[in-house]
PDB file of C-alpha atoms in Angstrom:
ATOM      1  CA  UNK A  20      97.122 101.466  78.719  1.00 90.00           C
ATOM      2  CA  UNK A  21      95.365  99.898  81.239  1.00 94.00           C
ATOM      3  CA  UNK A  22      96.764  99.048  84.587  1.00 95.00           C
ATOM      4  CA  UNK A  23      94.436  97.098  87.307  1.00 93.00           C
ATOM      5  CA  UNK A  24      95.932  97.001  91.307  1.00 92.00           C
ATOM      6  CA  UNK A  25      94.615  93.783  93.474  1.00 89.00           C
ATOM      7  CA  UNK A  26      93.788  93.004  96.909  1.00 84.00           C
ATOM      8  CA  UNK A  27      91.748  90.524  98.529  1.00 80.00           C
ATOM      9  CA  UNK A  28      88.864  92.063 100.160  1.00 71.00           C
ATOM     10  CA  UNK A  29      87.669  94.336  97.532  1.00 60.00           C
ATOM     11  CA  UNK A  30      88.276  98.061  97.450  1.00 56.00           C
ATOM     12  CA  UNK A  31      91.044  98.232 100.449  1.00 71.00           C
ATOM     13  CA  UNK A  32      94.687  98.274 100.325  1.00 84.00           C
ATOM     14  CA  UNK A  33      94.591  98.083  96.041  1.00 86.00           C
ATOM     15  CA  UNK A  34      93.378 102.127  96.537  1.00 86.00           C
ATOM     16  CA  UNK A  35      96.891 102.645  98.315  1.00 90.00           C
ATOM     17  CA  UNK A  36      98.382 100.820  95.607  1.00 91.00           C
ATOM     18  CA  UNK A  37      96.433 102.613  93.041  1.00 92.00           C
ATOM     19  CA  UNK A  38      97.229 106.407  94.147  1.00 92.00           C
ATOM     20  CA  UNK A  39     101.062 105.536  94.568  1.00 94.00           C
ATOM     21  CA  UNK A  40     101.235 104.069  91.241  1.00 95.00           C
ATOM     22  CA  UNK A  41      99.698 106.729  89.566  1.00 95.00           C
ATOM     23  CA  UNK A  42     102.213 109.139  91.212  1.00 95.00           C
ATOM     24  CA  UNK A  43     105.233 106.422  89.819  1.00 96.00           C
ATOM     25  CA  UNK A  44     103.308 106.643  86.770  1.00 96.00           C
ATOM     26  CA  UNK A  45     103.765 110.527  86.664  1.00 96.00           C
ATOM     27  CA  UNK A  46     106.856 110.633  87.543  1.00 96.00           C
ATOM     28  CA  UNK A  47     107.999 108.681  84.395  1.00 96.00           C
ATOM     29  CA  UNK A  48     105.914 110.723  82.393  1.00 95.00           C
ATOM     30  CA  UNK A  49     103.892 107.110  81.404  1.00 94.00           C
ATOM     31  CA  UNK A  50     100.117 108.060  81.016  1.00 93.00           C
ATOM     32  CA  UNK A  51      97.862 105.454  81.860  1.00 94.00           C
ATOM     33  CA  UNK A  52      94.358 104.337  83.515  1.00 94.00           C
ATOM     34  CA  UNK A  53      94.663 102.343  86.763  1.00 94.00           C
ATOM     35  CA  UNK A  54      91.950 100.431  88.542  1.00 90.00           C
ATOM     36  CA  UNK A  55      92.145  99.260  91.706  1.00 88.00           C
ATOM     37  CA  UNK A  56      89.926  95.443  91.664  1.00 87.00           C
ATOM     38  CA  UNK A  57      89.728  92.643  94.285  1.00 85.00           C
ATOM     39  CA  UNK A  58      91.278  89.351  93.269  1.00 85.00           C
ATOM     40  CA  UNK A  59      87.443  88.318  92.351  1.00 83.00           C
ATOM     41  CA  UNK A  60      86.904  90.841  89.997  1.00 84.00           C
ATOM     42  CA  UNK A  61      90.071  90.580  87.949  1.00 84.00           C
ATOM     43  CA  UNK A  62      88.014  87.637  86.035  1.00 80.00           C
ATOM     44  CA  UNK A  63      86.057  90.930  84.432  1.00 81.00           C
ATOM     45  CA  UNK A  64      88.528  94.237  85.222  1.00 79.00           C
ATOM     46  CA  UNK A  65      91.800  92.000  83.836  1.00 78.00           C
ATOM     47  CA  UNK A  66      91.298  91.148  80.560  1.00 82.00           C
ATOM     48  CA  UNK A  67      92.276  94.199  79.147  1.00 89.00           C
ATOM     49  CA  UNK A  68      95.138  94.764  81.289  1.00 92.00           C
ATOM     50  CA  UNK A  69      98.588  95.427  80.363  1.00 93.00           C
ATOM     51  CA  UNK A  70     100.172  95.215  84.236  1.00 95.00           C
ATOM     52  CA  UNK A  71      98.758  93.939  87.077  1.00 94.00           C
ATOM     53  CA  UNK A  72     100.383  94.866  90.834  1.00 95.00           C
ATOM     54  CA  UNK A  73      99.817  93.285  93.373  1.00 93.00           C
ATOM     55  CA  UNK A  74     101.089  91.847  96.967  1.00 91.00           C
ATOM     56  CA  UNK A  75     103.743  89.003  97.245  1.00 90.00           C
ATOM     57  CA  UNK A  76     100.694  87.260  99.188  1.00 86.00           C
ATOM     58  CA  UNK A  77      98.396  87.246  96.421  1.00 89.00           C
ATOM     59  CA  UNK A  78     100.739  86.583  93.512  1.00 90.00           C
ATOM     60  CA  UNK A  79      99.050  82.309  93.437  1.00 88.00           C
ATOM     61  CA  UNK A  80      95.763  83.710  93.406  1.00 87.00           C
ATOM     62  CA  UNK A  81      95.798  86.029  90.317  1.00 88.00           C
ATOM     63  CA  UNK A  82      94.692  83.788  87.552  1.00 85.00           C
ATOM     64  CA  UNK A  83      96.403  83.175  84.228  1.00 85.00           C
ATOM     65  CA  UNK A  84      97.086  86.018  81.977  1.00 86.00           C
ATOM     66  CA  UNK A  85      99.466  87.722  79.635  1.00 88.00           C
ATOM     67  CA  UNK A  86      99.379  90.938  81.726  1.00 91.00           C
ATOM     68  CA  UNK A  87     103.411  91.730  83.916  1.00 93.00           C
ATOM     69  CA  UNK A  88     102.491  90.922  87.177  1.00 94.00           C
ATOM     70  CA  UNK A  89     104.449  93.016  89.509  1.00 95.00           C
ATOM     71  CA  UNK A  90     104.947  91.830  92.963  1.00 95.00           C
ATOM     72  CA  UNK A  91     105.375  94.845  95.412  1.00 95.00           C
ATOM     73  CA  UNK A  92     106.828  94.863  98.423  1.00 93.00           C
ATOM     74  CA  UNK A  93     105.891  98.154 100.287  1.00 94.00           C
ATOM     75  CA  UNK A  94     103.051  99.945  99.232  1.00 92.00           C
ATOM     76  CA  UNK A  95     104.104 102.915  99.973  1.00 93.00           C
ATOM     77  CA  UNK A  96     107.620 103.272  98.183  1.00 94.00           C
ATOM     78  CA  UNK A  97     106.740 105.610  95.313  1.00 95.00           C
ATOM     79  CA  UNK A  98     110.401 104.577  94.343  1.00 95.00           C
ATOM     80  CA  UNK A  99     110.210 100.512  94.544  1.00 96.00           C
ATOM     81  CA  UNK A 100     107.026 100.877  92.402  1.00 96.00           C
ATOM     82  CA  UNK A 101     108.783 103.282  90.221  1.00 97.00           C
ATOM     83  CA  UNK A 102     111.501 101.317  89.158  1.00 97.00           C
ATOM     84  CA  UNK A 103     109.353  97.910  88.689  1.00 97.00           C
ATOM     85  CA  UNK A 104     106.586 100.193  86.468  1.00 96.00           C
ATOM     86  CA  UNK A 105     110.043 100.929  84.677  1.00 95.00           C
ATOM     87  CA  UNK A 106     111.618  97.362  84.234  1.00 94.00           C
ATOM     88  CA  UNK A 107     107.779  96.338  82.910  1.00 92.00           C
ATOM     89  CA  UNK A 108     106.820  99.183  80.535  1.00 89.00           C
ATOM     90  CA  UNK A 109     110.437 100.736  79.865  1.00 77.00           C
TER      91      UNK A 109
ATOM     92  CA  UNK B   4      88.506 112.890 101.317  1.00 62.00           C
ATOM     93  CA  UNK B   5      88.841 113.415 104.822  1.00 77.00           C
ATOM     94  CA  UNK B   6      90.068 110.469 106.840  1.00 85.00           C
ATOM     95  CA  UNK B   7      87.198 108.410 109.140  1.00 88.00           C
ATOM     96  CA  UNK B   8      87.322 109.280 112.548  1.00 91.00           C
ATOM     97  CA  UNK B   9      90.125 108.847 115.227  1.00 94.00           C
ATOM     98  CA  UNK B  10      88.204 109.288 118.758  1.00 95.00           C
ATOM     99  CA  UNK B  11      90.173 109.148 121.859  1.00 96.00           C
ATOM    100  CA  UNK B  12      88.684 105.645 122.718  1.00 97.00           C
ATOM    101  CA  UNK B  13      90.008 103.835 119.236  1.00 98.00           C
ATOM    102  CA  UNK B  14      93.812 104.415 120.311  1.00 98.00           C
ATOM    103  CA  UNK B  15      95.589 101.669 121.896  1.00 98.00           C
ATOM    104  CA  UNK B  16      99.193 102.447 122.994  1.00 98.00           C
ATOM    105  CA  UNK B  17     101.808  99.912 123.653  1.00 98.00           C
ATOM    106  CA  UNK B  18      99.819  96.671 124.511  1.00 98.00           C
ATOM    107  CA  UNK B  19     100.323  93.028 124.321  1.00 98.00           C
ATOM    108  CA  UNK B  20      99.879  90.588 121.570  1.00 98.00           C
ATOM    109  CA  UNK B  21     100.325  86.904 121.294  1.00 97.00           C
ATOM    110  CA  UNK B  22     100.053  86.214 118.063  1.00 98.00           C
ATOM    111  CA  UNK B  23      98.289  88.256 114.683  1.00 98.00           C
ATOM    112  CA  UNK B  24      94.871  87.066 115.544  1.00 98.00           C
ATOM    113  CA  UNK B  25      95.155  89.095 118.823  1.00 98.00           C
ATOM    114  CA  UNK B  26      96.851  92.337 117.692  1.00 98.00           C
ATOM    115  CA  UNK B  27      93.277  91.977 114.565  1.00 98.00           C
ATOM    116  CA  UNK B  28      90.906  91.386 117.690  1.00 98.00           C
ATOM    117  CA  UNK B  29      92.323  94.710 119.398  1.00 98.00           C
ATOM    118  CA  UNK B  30      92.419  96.708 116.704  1.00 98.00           C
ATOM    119  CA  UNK B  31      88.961  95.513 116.004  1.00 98.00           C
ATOM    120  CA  UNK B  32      87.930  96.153 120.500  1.00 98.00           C
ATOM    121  CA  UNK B  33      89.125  99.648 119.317  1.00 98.00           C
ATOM    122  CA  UNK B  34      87.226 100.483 116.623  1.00 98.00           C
ATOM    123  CA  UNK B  35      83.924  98.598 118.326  1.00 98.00           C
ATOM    124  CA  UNK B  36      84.702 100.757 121.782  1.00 98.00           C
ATOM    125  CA  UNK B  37      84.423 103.922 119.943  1.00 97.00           C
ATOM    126  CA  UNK B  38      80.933 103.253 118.433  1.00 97.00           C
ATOM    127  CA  UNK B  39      82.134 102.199 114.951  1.00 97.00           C
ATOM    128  CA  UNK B  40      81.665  98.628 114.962  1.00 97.00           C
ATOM    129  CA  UNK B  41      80.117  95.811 116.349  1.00 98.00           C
ATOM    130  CA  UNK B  42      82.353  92.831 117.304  1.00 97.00           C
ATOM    131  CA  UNK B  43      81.536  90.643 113.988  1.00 98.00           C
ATOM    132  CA  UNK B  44      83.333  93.574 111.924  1.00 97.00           C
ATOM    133  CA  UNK B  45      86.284  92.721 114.280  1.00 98.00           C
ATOM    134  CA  UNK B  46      85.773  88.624 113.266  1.00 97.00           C
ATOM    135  CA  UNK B  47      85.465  89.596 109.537  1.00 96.00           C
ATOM    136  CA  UNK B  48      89.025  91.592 109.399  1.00 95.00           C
ATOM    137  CA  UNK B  49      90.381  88.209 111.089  1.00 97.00           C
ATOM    138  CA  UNK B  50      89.170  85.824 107.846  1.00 95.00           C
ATOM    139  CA  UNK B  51      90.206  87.724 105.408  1.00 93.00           C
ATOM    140  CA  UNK B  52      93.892  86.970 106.519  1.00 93.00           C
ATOM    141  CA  UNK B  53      92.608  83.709 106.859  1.00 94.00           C
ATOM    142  CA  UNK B  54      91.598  83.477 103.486  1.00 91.00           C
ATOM    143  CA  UNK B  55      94.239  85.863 101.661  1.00 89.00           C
ATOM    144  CA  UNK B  56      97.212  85.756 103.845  1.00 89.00           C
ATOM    145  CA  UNK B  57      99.121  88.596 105.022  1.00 92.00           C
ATOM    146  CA  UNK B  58      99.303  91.445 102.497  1.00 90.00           C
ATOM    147  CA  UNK B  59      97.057  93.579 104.777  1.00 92.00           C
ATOM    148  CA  UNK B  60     101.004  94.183 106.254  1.00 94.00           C
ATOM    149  CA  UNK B  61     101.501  96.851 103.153  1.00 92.00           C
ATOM    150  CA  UNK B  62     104.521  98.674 104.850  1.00 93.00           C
ATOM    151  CA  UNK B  63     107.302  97.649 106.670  1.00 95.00           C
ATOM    152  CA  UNK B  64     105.966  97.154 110.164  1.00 97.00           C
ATOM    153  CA  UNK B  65     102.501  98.139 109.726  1.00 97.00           C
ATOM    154  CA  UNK B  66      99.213  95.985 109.065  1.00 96.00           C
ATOM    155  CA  UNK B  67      95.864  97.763 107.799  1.00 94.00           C
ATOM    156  CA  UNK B  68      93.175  95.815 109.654  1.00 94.00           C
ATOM    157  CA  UNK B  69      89.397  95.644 107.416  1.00 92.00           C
ATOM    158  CA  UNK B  70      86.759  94.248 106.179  1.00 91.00           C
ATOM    159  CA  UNK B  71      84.042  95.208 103.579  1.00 88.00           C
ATOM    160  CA  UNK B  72      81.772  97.103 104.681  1.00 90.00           C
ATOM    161  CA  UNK B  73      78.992  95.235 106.224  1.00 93.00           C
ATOM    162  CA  UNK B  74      75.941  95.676 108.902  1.00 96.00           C
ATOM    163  CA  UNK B  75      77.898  95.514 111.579  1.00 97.00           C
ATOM    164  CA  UNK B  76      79.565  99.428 110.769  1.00 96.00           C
ATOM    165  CA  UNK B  77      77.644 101.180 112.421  1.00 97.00           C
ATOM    166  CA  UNK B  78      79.588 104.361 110.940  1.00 95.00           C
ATOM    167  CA  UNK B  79      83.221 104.900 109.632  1.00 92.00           C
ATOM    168  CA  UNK B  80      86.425 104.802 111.976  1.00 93.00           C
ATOM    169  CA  UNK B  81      89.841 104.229 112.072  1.00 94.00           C
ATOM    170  CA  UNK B  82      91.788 102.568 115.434  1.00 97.00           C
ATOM    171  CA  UNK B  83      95.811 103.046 116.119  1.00 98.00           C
ATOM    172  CA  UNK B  84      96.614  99.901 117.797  1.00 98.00           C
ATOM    173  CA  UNK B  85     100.631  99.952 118.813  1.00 98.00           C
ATOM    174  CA  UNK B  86     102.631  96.941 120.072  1.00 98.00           C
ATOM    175  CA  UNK B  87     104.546  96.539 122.897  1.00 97.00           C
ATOM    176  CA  UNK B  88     106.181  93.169 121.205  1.00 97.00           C
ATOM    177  CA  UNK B  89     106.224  93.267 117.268  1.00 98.00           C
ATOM    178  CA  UNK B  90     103.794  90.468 115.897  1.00 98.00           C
ATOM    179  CA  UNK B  91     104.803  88.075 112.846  1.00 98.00           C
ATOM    180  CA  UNK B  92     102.058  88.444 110.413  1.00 97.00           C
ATOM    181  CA  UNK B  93     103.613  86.150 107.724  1.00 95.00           C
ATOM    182  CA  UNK B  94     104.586  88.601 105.477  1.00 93.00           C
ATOM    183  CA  UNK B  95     107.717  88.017 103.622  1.00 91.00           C
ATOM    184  CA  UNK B  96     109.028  91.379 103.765  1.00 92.00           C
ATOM    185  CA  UNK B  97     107.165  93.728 106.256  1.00 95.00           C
ATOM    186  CA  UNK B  98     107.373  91.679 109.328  1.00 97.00           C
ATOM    187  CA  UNK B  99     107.599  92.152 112.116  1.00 98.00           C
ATOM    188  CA  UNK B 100     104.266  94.364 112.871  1.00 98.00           C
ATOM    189  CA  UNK B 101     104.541  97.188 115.298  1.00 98.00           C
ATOM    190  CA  UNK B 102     101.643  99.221 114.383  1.00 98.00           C
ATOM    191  CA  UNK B 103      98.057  98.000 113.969  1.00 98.00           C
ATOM    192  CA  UNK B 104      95.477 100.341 111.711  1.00 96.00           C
ATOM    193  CA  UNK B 105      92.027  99.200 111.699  1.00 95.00           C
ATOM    194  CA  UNK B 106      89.631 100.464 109.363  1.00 93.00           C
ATOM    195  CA  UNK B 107      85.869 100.402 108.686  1.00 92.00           C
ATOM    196  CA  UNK B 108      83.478 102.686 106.481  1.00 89.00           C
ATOM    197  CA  UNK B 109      80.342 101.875 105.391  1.00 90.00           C
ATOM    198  CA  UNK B 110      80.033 102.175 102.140  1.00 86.00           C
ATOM    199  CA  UNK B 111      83.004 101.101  98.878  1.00 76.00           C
ATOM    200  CA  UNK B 112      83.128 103.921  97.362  1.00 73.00           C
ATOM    201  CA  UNK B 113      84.581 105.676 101.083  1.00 67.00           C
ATOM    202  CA  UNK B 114      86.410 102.867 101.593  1.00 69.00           C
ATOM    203  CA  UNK B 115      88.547 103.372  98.393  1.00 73.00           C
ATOM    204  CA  UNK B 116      88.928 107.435  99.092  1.00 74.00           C
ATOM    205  CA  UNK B 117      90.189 107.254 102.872  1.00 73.00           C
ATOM    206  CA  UNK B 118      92.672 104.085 102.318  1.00 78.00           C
ATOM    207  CA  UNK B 119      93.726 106.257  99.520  1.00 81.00           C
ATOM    208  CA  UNK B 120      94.141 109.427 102.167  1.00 84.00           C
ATOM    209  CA  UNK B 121      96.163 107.304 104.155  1.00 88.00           C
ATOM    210  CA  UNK B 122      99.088 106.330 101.164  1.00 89.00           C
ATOM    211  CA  UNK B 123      99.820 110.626 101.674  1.00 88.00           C
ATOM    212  CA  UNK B 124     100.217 109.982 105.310  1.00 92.00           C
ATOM    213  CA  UNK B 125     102.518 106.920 105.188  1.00 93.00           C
ATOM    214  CA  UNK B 126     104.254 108.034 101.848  1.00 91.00           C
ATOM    215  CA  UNK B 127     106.592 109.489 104.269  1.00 92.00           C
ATOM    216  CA  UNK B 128     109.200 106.817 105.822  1.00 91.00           C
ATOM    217  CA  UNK B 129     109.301 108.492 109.304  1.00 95.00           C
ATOM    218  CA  UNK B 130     105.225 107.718 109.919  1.00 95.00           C
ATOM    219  CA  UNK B 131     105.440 104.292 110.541  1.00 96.00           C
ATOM    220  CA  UNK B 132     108.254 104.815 112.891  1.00 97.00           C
ATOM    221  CA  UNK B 133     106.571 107.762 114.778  1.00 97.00           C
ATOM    222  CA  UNK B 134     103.349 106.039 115.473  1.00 97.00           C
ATOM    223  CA  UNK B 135     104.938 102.892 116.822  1.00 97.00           C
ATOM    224  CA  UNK B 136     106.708 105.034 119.484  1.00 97.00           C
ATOM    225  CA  UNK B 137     103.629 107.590 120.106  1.00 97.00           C
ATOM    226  CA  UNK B 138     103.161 107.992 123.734  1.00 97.00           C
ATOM    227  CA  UNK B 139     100.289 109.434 123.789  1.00 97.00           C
ATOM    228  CA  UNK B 140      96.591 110.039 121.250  1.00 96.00           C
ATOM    229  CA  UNK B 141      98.180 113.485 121.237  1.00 95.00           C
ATOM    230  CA  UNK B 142     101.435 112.150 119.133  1.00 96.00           C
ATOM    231  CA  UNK B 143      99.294 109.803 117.357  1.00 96.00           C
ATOM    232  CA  UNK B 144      96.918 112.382 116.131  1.00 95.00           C
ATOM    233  CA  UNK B 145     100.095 114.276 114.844  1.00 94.00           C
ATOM    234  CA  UNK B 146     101.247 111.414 112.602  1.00 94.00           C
ATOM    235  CA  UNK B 147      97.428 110.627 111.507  1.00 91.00           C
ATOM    236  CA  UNK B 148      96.460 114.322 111.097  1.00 83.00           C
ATOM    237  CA  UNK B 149      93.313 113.554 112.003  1.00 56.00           C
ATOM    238  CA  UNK B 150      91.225 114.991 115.330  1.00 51.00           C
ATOM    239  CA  UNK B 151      89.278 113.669 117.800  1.00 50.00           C
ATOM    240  CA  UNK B 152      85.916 114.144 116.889  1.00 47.00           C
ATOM    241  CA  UNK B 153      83.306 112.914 119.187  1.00 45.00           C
ATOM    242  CA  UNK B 154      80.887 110.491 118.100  1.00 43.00           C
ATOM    243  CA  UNK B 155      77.535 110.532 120.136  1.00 41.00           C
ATOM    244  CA  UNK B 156      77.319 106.937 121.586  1.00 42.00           C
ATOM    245  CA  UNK B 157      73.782 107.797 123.039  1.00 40.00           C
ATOM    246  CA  UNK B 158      72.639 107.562 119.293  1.00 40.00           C
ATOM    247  CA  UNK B 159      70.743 104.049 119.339  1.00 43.00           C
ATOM    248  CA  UNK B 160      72.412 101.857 117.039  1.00 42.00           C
ATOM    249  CA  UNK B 161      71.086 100.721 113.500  1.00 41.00           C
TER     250      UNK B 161
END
């Protein structure tokens, strides 16, 4: 399973995003590969994706796709992402 | 991955803001005082919240400042920036800003490793908290766990 983790100016905050949701990944025992992409390169690192997470700010920009889209809130809440990784893949 | 440098001249304790633009532009003054960057880095940081809004805000109260990587690092840093007036940002849920990180590396593949360095240090709820209320580089350096290594500024820039 492939999971891809936006921002907006390339490689910054979706790394944050990327290493806290692979700890919310291991704590629900889910194994899966996640990417961290800029809202540019979703076009190519998307396709293929089963969940995309991202910011409530970039939510408009992330093109159309049958990925979940989570929206998170603090980046930094192993927790908040645990329980929305949850609700999308439980 | 260690985390970019943290000199004594990037840290900015309890200072004045207007609006977002101006708590950007002295995080960015930070990070160009101590050698890192030149002032278009700090100009860069400012459009891309004008292009992608505020999620650079990715914890309640705190906003990581940055750019891509760019000519104008002249080598990786990190500034603390802490306001004496919390900022709006126009985040829906992690306004008001208190604390101010700016960040620039020089090359992607750094960037990704030291943002990531910096989800263990704000993992933990009290961080944010601590750093808006550090008194001195001393308490900041605590939170950060990073030291102040000098940088020579005599080194003629690239």
């Amino acid at each position: 399973m492939k999971i891809v983790a936006i921002c907006g100016a390339g490689v910054g905050t979706s790394a944050i995003l990327k290493v806290n949701a692979e700890r919310a990944l291991g704590r629900l025992g889910i194994s899966a590969d996640v990417v961290a992409s800029d809202v540019a390169g979703l076009a190519t690192t998307g396709t293929d994706a089963q969940v995309i997470l991202t910011s409530p700010e970039l939510v408009e920009r992330i093109p159309r796709t049958n990925a979940d889209v989570i929206v998170v809130d603090n980046y930094f809440d192993v927790s908040e992402l645990e329980r929305k990784l949850d609700q999308a893949l439980g | 991955m260690p985390l970019p440098p943290l000199p004594d001249s990037a840290i900015d304790l309890g200072v004045h803001a207007a609006d977002w633009r101006t708590a950007v532009r002295l995080a960015g003054n930070a990070l160009r005082r101590s050698g890192a960057t030149r002032d278009s880095y700090t100009e860069r940081m400012i459009q891309v919240i004008d292009e992608f809004g505020a999620y650079i805000v990715i914890g309640p109260g705190l906003a990581l400042a940055h750019a891509r990587p760019g000519p104008d690092v002249l080598a990786d840093g990190l500034s603390v920036v802490t306001l004496a007036t919390p900022v709006v940002f126009g985040h829906p849920h992690n306004d008001p800003v208190r604390v101010v990180i700016g960040l620039a590396v020089e090359t992607a593949d750094a960037h990704v490793h030291s943002v990531a360095e910096l989800a263990n240090i704000f993992n933990d709820p009290e961080a944010i908290p601590a750093l808006a209320n550090a008194a001195t580089a001393e308490d900041v350096w605590r939170v950060i766990g990073a030291t102040d290594v000098p940088r020579d500024v005599s080194a003629p820039a690239r």
